[in-house]
Coordinates of C-alpha atoms in Angstrom, one line a residue:
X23 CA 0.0 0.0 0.0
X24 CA 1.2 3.6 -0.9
X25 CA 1.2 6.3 1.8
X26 CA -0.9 9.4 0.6
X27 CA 1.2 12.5 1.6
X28 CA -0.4 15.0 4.3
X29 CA 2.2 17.6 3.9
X30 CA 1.9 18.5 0.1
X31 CA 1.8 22.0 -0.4
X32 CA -1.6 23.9 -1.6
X33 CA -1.3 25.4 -5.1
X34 CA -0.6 29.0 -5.4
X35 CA -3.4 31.2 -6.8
X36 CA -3.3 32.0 -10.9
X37 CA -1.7 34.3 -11.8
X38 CA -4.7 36.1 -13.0
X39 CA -6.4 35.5 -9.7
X40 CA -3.4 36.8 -7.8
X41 CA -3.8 40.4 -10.2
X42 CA -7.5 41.1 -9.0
X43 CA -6.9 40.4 -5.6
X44 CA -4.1 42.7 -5.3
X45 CA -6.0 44.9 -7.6
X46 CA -9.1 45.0 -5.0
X47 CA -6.7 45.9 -2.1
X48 CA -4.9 48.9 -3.8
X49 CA -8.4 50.3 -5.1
X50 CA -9.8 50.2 -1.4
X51 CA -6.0 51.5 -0.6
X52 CA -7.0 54.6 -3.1
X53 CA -10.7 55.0 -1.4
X54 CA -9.3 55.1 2.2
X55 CA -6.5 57.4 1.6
X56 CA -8.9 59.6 -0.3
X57 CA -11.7 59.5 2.5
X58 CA -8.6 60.8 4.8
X59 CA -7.6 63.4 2.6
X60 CA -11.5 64.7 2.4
X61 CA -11.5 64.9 6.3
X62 CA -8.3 66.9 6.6
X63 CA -10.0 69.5 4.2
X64 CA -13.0 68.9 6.6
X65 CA -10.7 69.8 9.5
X66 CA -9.3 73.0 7.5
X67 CA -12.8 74.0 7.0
X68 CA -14.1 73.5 10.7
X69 CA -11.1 75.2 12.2
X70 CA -11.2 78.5 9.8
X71 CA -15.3 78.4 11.1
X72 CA -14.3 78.0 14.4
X73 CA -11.5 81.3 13.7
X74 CA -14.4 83.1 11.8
X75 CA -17.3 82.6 14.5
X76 CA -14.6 83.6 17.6
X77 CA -13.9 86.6 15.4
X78 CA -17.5 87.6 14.9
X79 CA -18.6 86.6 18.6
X80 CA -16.0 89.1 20.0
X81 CA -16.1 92.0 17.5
X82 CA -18.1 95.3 18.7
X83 CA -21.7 95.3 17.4
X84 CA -23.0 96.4 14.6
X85 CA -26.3 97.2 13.3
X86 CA -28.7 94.7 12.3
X87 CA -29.1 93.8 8.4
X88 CA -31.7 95.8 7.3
X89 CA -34.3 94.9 3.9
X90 CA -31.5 95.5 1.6
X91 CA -29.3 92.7 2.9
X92 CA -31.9 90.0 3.7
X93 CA -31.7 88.2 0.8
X94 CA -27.8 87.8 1.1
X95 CA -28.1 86.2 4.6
X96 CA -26.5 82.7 5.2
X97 CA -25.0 80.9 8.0
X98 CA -21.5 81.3 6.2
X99 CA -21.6 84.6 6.2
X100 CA -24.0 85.7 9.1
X101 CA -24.5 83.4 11.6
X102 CA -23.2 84.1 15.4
X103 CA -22.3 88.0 14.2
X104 CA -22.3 90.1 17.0
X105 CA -25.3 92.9 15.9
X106 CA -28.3 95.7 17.8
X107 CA -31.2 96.2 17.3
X108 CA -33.5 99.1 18.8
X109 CA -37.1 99.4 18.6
X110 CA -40.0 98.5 21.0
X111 CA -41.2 94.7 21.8
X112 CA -44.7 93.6 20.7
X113 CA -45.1 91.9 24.0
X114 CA -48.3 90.7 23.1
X115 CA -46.7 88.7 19.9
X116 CA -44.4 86.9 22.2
X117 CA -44.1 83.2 21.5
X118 CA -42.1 80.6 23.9
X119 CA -40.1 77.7 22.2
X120 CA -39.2 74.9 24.6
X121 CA -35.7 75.1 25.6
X122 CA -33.3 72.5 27.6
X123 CA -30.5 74.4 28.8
X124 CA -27.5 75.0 31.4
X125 CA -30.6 76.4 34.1
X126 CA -32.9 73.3 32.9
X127 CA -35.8 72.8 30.7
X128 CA -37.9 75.6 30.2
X129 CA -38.9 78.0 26.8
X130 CA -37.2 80.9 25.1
X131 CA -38.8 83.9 24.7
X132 CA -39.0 85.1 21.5
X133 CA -40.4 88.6 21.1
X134 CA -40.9 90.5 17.9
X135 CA -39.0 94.0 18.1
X136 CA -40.6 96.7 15.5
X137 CA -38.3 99.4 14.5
X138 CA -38.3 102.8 13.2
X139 CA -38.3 101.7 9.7
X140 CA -41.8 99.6 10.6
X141 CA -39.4 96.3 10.0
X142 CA -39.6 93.8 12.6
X143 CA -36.9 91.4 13.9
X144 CA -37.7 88.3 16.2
X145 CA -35.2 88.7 19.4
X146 CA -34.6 85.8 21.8
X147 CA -34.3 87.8 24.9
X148 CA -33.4 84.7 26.9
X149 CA -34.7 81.8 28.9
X150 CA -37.4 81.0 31.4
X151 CA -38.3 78.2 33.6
X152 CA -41.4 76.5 32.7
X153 CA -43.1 78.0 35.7
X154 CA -42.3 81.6 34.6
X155 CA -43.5 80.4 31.0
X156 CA -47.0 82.4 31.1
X157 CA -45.5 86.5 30.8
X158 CA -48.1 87.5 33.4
X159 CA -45.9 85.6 36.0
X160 CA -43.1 87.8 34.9
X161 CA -44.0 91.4 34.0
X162 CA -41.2 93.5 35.1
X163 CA -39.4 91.8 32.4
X164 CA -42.1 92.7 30.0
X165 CA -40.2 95.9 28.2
X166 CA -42.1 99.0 27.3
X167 CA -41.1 101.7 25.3
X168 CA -37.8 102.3 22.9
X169 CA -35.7 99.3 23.6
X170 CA -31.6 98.4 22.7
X171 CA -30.6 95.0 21.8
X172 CA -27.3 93.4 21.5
X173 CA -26.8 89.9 21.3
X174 CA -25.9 87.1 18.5
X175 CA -27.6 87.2 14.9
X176 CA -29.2 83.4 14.5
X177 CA -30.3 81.8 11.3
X178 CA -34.1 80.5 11.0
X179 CA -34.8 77.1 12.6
X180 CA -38.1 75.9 10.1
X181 CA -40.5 73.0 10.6
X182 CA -39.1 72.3 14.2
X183 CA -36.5 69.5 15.6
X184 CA -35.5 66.3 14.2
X185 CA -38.0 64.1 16.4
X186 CA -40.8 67.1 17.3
X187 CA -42.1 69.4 14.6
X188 CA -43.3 72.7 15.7
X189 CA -47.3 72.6 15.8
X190 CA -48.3 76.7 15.7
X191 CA -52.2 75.9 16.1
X192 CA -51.2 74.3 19.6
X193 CA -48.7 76.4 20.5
X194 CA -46.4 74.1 20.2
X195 CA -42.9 75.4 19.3
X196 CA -39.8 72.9 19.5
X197 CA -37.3 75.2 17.2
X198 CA -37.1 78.8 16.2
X199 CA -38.7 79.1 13.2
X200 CA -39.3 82.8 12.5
X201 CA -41.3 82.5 8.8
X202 CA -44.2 80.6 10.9
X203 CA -43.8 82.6 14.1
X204 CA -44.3 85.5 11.8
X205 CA -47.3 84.0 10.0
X206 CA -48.7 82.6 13.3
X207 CA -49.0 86.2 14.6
X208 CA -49.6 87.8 11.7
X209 CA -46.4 89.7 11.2
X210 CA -45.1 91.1 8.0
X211 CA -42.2 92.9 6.9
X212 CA -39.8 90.4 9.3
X213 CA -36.1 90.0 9.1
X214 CA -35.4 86.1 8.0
X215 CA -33.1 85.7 11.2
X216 CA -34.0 86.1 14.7
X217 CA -31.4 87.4 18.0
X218 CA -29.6 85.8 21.0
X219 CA -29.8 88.4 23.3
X220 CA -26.5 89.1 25.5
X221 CA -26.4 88.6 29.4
X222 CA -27.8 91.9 29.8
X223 CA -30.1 91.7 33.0
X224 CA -33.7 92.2 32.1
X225 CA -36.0 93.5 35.2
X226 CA -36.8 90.8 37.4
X227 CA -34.1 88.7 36.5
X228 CA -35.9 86.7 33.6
X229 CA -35.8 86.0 30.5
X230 CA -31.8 85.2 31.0
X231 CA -30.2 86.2 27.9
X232 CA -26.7 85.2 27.4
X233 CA -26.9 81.4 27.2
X234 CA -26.1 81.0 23.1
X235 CA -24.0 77.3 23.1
X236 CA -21.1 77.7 20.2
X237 CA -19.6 74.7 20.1
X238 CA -18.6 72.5 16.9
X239 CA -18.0 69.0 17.0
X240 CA -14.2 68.4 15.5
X241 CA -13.3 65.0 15.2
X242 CA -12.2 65.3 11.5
X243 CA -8.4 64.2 12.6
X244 CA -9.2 61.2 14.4
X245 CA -11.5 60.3 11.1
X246 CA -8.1 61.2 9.1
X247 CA -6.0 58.9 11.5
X248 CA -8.6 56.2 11.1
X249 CA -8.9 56.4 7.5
X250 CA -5.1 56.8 6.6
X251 CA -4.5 53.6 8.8
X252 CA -6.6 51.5 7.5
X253 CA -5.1 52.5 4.2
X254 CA -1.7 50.9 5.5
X255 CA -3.3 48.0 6.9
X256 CA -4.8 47.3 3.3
X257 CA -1.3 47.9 1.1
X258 CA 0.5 46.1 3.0
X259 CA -1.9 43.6 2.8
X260 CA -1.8 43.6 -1.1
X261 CA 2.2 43.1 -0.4
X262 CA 1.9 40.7 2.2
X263 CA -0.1 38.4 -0.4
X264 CA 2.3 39.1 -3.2
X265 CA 4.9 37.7 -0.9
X266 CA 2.7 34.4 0.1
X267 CA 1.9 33.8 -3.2
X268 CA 6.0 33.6 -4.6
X269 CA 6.9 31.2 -1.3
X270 CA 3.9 29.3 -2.3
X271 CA 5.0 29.6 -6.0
X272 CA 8.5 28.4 -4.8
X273 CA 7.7 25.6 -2.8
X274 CA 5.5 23.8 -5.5
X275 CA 8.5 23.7 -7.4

């Protein structure tokens, strides 16, 4: 009887088999170098935001776009500049937006401000505890007369949040949406923004102003790390086969 041998060595791949698998590994090589190369120009691009908002946030005030640039506003552009506003508060056009903040759930208080001009911007003078939400709990802080506001210029917030959509009918607001706060109270001529008020103290202590949260998730470089990494794991991969496949090659010899 022969002995069948156990220790034979397998064949080595075709060559042809050996190309496209290589092949495979270098084209996934090429995607994840290129996914880390897109987040280090996501990283440039967050950290000259982060430079431009910093820049806005602590530059003197200036006056509020008027009629003639509301068309041109954007977030690039506009959002988090540091701007006043004077006119007098249409108290009775105030609307509260449920808030979770620093000081706890509660709303913001988002009052319409009418200026000379008869144009109307929506200022967020601040935050109130849920008890406080009614204003006739809290009318010292209800503003009469010629009014100055300096805070942070915000972009419009439509339809309402990701999981709760702002219902007007029930007075129901989840997110700042000043086009149907403006139809809901039958506003016209309003600026397509709305703004933070400062920290500036209102009578009675409330609404608080002040409590604007800039902050910008940056992970872009530890996405880059990731992504280049993987990218070495997979050529040297493709080389680590190439290698196999010669010993292989050799020992079938």
């Amino acid at each position: 009887m022969t002995d069948i041998p156990t220790d034979s060595p397998e064949k080595p791949r075709s060559t042809l088999t050996l190309a496209i698998w290589v092949i495979l590994l270098l084209l996934l090589t090429a995607l994840l170098i290129g996914l880390g190369t897109w987040q280090m120009k996501r990283l440039s691009w967050k950290l000259d935001l982060i430079a431009r908002v910093d820049a806005r946030v602590h530059a003197p005030p200036v006056a509020a776009p008027g009629p003639a640039e509301w068309s041109a506003i954007n977030a690039s552009g506009y959002e988090y500049k540091r701007v006043r506003a004077t006119g007098t508060f249409l108290n009775d056009k105030e609307t509260q937006v449920y808030a979770s903040t620093a000081l706890g759930p509660g709303y913001w208080v988002l009052t319409p401000m009418r200026e000379a001009d008869g144009t109307v911007v929506v200022i967020n003078r601040g935050f109130v505890p849920t008890a406080k939400r009614n204003p006739d709990t809290r009318p010292a802080g209800e503003l009469a007369g010629e009014t100055t506001v300096t805070g942070l210029l915000r972009i419009n917030e439509p339809k309402g949040t990701l999981l709760r959509s702002n219902v007007p009918a029930g007075e129901r607001w989840y997110s700042r949406d000043v086009s149907a706060i403006a139809d809901a109270r039958g506003l016209q001529n309003v600026a397509p923004y709305f703004i933070d008020a400062d920290d500036t103290k209102n009578p009675g202590d409330l609404p608080v102003g002040g409590l604007t949260q800039i902050a910008f998730h940056n992970s872009h470089l530890v996405y880059a790390i990731t992504w280049y990494g993987l990218a070495l794991i997979t050529l040297g991969l493709a080389g680590y086969l190439i290698r196999f496949e010669r010993q292989r090659a050799k020992a079938g010899r």
